[in-house]
Amino acid sequence: MDLCVFGVDDGYAEAIIRGLRASFLTEAQYQQMKNCASIPELKSFLEETDYQNCLQADNPQIPTSILRQRLKKKLADEFEYIEAQSTGILTKYLFHLRCRFMIDNVVNMIEGLKNKIDIEILLSNIDPLGWFPEIKNIKVLEGDDYSSLYRDVLIDTPIGVYFMKFLEESIENLHENRTLNDIQNLFREMKPEYIRTSLKKMWLEDFYSFCESELMPTSQEALLELLKFEADFKTVQVIYNSIGNRDLNTAAKIITTRKQLCPTIGNLYPDCEKVYLQAMTLDALREAVKGCDNYRDLLKDAPDPLKREEFNVQTKTLDDIMYDDECRRYALSFDGQGSYGVFYAYLKLKEQEIRNIIWLAEMISRKLAKNHPGWKKIIIPFSHLGK
Amino acid sequence: MQRSQEMSFYQLVMPRESAWAVMDQLGYMGKAEIVDHDPSIPLIARPFANYIKRCDDLLNKLNLLVETAQKLSILKHYTITTKTNHKMCPQIHTHQYLDLLEEQINAKVNSFIEQNRNHEQLLEQQTIINDQLDILQECRMYLGEDFFVSRDSKIDYFIGTLKQEEIQQFQRMVFRVTKGNAFVHIKLQNQKALYIVIFPDQGVILKKKLQKVQESISLNRFTLPLNLKEFDKIQNDLTVKHKEIKQLIELTNVQLNSSIQELLKQNDGIRLLDHYNMYISKEKALYMQLNKLKMQGNLFLGELWIPKKDSAQLNETLLLVKERNRDIPGCQISQKVPNTTPPTYFVLNEFTSVFQQIVNTYGIARYREINPAIFTIITFPFLFGIMFGDIGHGFCLLMFGIYNIFYKFEPFYELRYLILLMGFFSFYCGWIYNDFVSLSLNLFGSCYVVDGQMTPNKQHDCTYPFGLDPAWGDNLEFDDSFKMKLSVIIAYFHMFLGICLSGCNLIYKKDTYGFCCKFLPQILFLTSTIGYMDFLIIFKWVKQFNPNDAPSIINTMITMVLSFGSVEGPSMWNVNSQELIQAILIIIAVISIPWMWFSHIIKGYSIYKRKRNTIVKNSGQSIEGSQVIELQIQSILDETQQEKSLLQIHDHNELSADEEFTELIVHETIETIEFVLGVISNTASYLRLWALSLAHSQLADVFYSLILSNSITEGSIIGALLRYPIWALVSFGVLMCMDTMECFLHSLRLHWVEFQNKFYKGDGIEFKVYSL
């Protein structure tokens, strides 16, 4: 039924997205990019593609960081345009999508300020997709006082809710008779990566429940599927990265941390929760996820996290494997009709494309030999569909 | 224009040094098309990609310059002309000129941008000073004179300016940071907000925090002077500084202006800026063409098409290049047998181009096939006229066309001759129909008297000189039958013409077999069915019948087909001879169907059989010898290829003999079915002429009787005057705009589908002339 009325409000926005499908680089174009000998050549190649306008004003010897910024700016502009064309639930939905980038930006800012990086540099490096006006006020942050950061700056922002929840949870987990000092210590020791993971977990759960309650059935079906996979991906990542992690020395600590960071949605939760929380080796993790989907196959090729020191550029890391599978799912979802999945997929696939370009730009600027295995490490959106 | 120009194919071989000069001359000659040797190569992989890049960069720079100048409102009403024009285009025949220009432009643009940056900086300084002056003024007003005299040390102040949209955010932040212990005064001024934050001096932490808030949000921050003396001093200093900056700004303005004026200086009637733009655009176009050449070592290989009649000019041009550049090696040119279909090129003028456009929108003519545009010139407006026929409306359209020819009216200027002819023919058909915006004109005196029952009676033996007798004006039944018959007659002649043109094409290709087995049966089939019906229509018009036993054409046709030519009811003339003729016609029609269906299949079968035999024979031999046989197969393949003439090149595709033969059967079957059904359904399709013409006259009638006729018959002049504009507006909107559009589209359809499907292949490639 919802397919009949989908076009009433969201048809235009969807049509734009479908049109933007043509802007994706093709496999042949990637091949040509790989053949570029220098950054100016790469830039002039990109000027032949859809990225033409966003690069024109720049110097040919463009640094990769600025290149990334330009590409992201283009994506952000497109996204903003679509957001402006949307109404009702779609607007809310698109806004939710942007929250993920806002979290990244805030955490990056916190991390940068902690490392005493100049605020202007940080501001110039923020992801345009997650820009919100209050972000520059993060400057007010003093030391590690996250609660005042929340009180003074983030309270008004869209991601304030997640931050508040995060603070509450962190404090709750302390022992009973806590003092102000304890709290401050806790925050001082907290790694930004930890904040990021927990915020994103909350965002994911929130987004999931939003999709579950607000969206039409077709969109729901497509999106919940994707989000479940994303949640599982996060869970596997958390478990995987915590195996053999030196900061977490006791088994009890590992399990509590895992419990905090693993999303409470997805195919793995709650059925496999007990097993995966206990998994201390890669094999145990494989065993834990075997009941679900194709996860076991995915993990088959993952390198052992205990031998982390031996990893190099050639290793196909867990992230690479998962991104690859993700990309396939998004491409499939992009071709689905009458669902909001297409917006999500578009964003994700474009992100992947930007990652690819940046990766190739890095490879080119380091002048690596053409037979270097790193050249193969790109995942081309929509390349899975042909097979 | 009847057939496209004959094309010659040449190959150019030139050393790298002279490539530019040769292509430059060819561009000025503007007669040839350079063939891209491999269109799949992306631009950046081509030899002259960096030149194009350079040209683009320069054009962008000039654009930027013009835009900035326009923003500063130094340069008004200027649009960049990139169109290269033969006469205005600079005749500079060295490519080193680009380097020179590049240097000049870079210097000029850079200095201009530099000046502009200075200018902007100064402006910014000016606004800061203005802001400071404003806020100081505001402080004095708001805090009062006394404040500066006796200042409370327990209270501290921050002052500065804000963007207006950030006021709320600022206030909220201040509130949160100080936990409500601060007071913010805001005043709106010139799209900005001045603020004064008053807070208790409670130590460093609060102050530092507030300072950070201030840093992150406000545009400019200032310090509040401690006492009146200092206050006045600062104010005076600022006013002096303000004056200085104002002078500086004026100075830079003058500078900017003069550098723009320099660019607008005229040289040989061309402004310098235009000269830059045109030269660079020309250069870019030239390098685009150079990129189409194939590079082999130090040589460039180019292939080009040129109309046969202009090929003499090609040699002249190349000689000219040699003369101009004696120091560089010349190039070689040789005529070659083309390996692709030649492009289609018609020499057009401003009158014919619009009609060619109508045909081209459907498809570019195949090389050397007959061009329907030449017939479209008259048939298109004529069919339009049949549908639109009305003296009044046609006259308006005609006048519009004439107006457009003398005074340019932009959106329709391209169509002016089409509109003129459309107007003329609808005017003409209007006279034939005797229809003047739904009224009949009685100019020559009607030959009929209309009595009370509206049945026209012949008064005396007379004929109305031109067009329909006005007495028939309101008789819809008569109109219907007249226009319907007219449509069918036109259908026959239009399709007849189409089939004849296909015959012409076959004759031109010297395809006698095709002429006998395609053209002849088709024309016979059409004539024996629809042609005979048209004959009956005209015959019935001419001969006088007794109204009670006049034969019906429809019945005649139906019984003729169903019962083999026999006549039921009254006959047209002698029953026996009519039956005989009809039987013969039926036999002709029936015979012509298998004739056109199987003739090509039979021919194809004999070729197929021969081919298979040779292949079988060869494969039998190939077990014994190997290379010799391959050569034989090659020669046989060559033979079969030679059978196909140059014109059929794209019919040839790599199919095996079996597949080719099945394809032929399917193709012939479909074509025959399409033709036979088409004769009937296309004729029916021409009835749209009747329908649209009827719709036009009825609409006109409705508007007239509903809006105007009441007040006219009542004789109230005021009523008529009041209603007239409504009627005129409705007539204009519905009849002149919508109906014109509709008739145009239907006429277009009749040409594209019913007319052109009889003969027009329309799968040619357009000739794109390279001209600088």
PDB file of C-alpha atoms in Angstrom, chain A residues 32 36 41 43-45 47-48 56 133-134 136-137 139-142 148 151-153 155-156, chain B residues 40 42-44 53 57 60 163 166 169 172-173 176-177 179 205 208-209 212-213 215-217:
ATOM      1  CA  GLN A  32      42.070   5.086 -15.355  1.00  0.00           C
ATOM      2  CA  CYS A  36      47.416   8.368 -13.109  1.00  0.00           C
ATOM      3  CA  GLU A  41      46.881  14.134 -13.241  1.00  0.00           C
ATOM      4  CA  LYS A  43      42.874  15.969 -10.275  1.00  0.00           C
ATOM      5  CA  SER A  44      42.473  16.636 -13.958  1.00  0.00           C
ATOM      6  CA  PHE A  45      40.932  13.199 -14.296  1.00  0.00           C
ATOM      7  CA  GLU A  47      37.591  17.167 -13.335  1.00  0.00           C
ATOM      8  CA  GLU A  48      36.289  15.051 -16.178  1.00  0.00           C
ATOM      9  CA  GLN A  56      38.121  23.660 -10.271  1.00  0.00           C
ATOM     10  CA  PRO A 133      26.325  25.927  14.023  1.00  0.00           C
ATOM     11  CA  GLU A 134      27.165  25.208  17.635  1.00  0.00           C
ATOM     12  CA  LYS A 136      32.586  26.047  16.980  1.00  0.00           C
ATOM     13  CA  ASN A 137      31.558  26.654  20.592  1.00  0.00           C
ATOM     14  CA  LYS A 139      36.260  25.764  22.147  1.00  0.00           C
ATOM     15  CA  VAL A 140      34.771  26.553  25.511  1.00  0.00           C
ATOM     16  CA  LEU A 141      35.723  23.054  26.663  1.00  0.00           C
ATOM     17  CA  GLU A 142      38.168  23.164  29.565  1.00  0.00           C
ATOM     18  CA  SER A 148      30.322  21.095  31.318  1.00  0.00           C
ATOM     19  CA  ARG A 151      25.884  21.691  29.835  1.00  0.00           C
ATOM     20  CA  ASP A 152      27.322  24.620  27.964  1.00  0.00           C
ATOM     21  CA  VAL A 153      27.492  23.557  24.376  1.00  0.00           C
ATOM     22  CA  ILE A 155      22.656  20.632  25.296  1.00  0.00           C
ATOM     23  CA  ASP A 156      21.010  22.420  22.399  1.00  0.00           C
TER      24      ASP A 156
ATOM     25  CA  SER B  40      36.383   5.954 -26.660  1.00  0.00           C
ATOM     26  CA  PRO B  42      38.972   9.995 -22.721  1.00  0.00           C
ATOM     27  CA  LEU B  43      39.991  13.577 -23.115  1.00  0.00           C
ATOM     28  CA  ILE B  44      42.930  13.459 -20.751  1.00  0.00           C
ATOM     29  CA  LYS B  53      43.218  22.645 -19.997  1.00  0.00           C
ATOM     30  CA  ASP B  57      41.956  27.913 -17.227  1.00  0.00           C
ATOM     31  CA  ASN B  60      37.887  30.733 -16.278  1.00  0.00           C
ATOM     32  CA  LYS B 163      25.842  38.274  13.400  1.00  0.00           C
ATOM     33  CA  GLU B 166      23.563  34.204  16.301  1.00  0.00           C
ATOM     34  CA  GLN B 169      22.859  31.303  20.611  1.00  0.00           C
ATOM     35  CA  ARG B 172      22.111  31.267  25.731  1.00  0.00           C
ATOM     36  CA  MET B 173      25.784  30.444  25.922  1.00  0.00           C
ATOM     37  CA  ARG B 176      24.843  28.890  30.716  1.00  0.00           C
ATOM     38  CA  VAL B 177      28.490  29.706  31.226  1.00  0.00           C
ATOM     39  CA  LYS B 179      24.877  30.424  35.313  1.00  0.00           C
ATOM     40  CA  ILE B 205      37.780  31.362  35.487  1.00  0.00           C
ATOM     41  CA  LYS B 208      38.229  33.254  30.721  1.00  0.00           C
ATOM     42  CA  LYS B 209      35.194  31.189  29.912  1.00  0.00           C
ATOM     43  CA  LYS B 212      36.090  31.899  24.905  1.00  0.00           C
ATOM     44  CA  VAL B 213      32.404  32.210  24.242  1.00  0.00           C
ATOM     45  CA  GLU B 215      35.903  34.367  20.714  1.00  0.00           C
ATOM     46  CA  SER B 216      33.894  31.577  19.219  1.00  0.00           C
ATOM     47  CA  ILE B 217      30.790  33.550  18.390  1.00  0.00           C
TER      48      ILE B 217
END
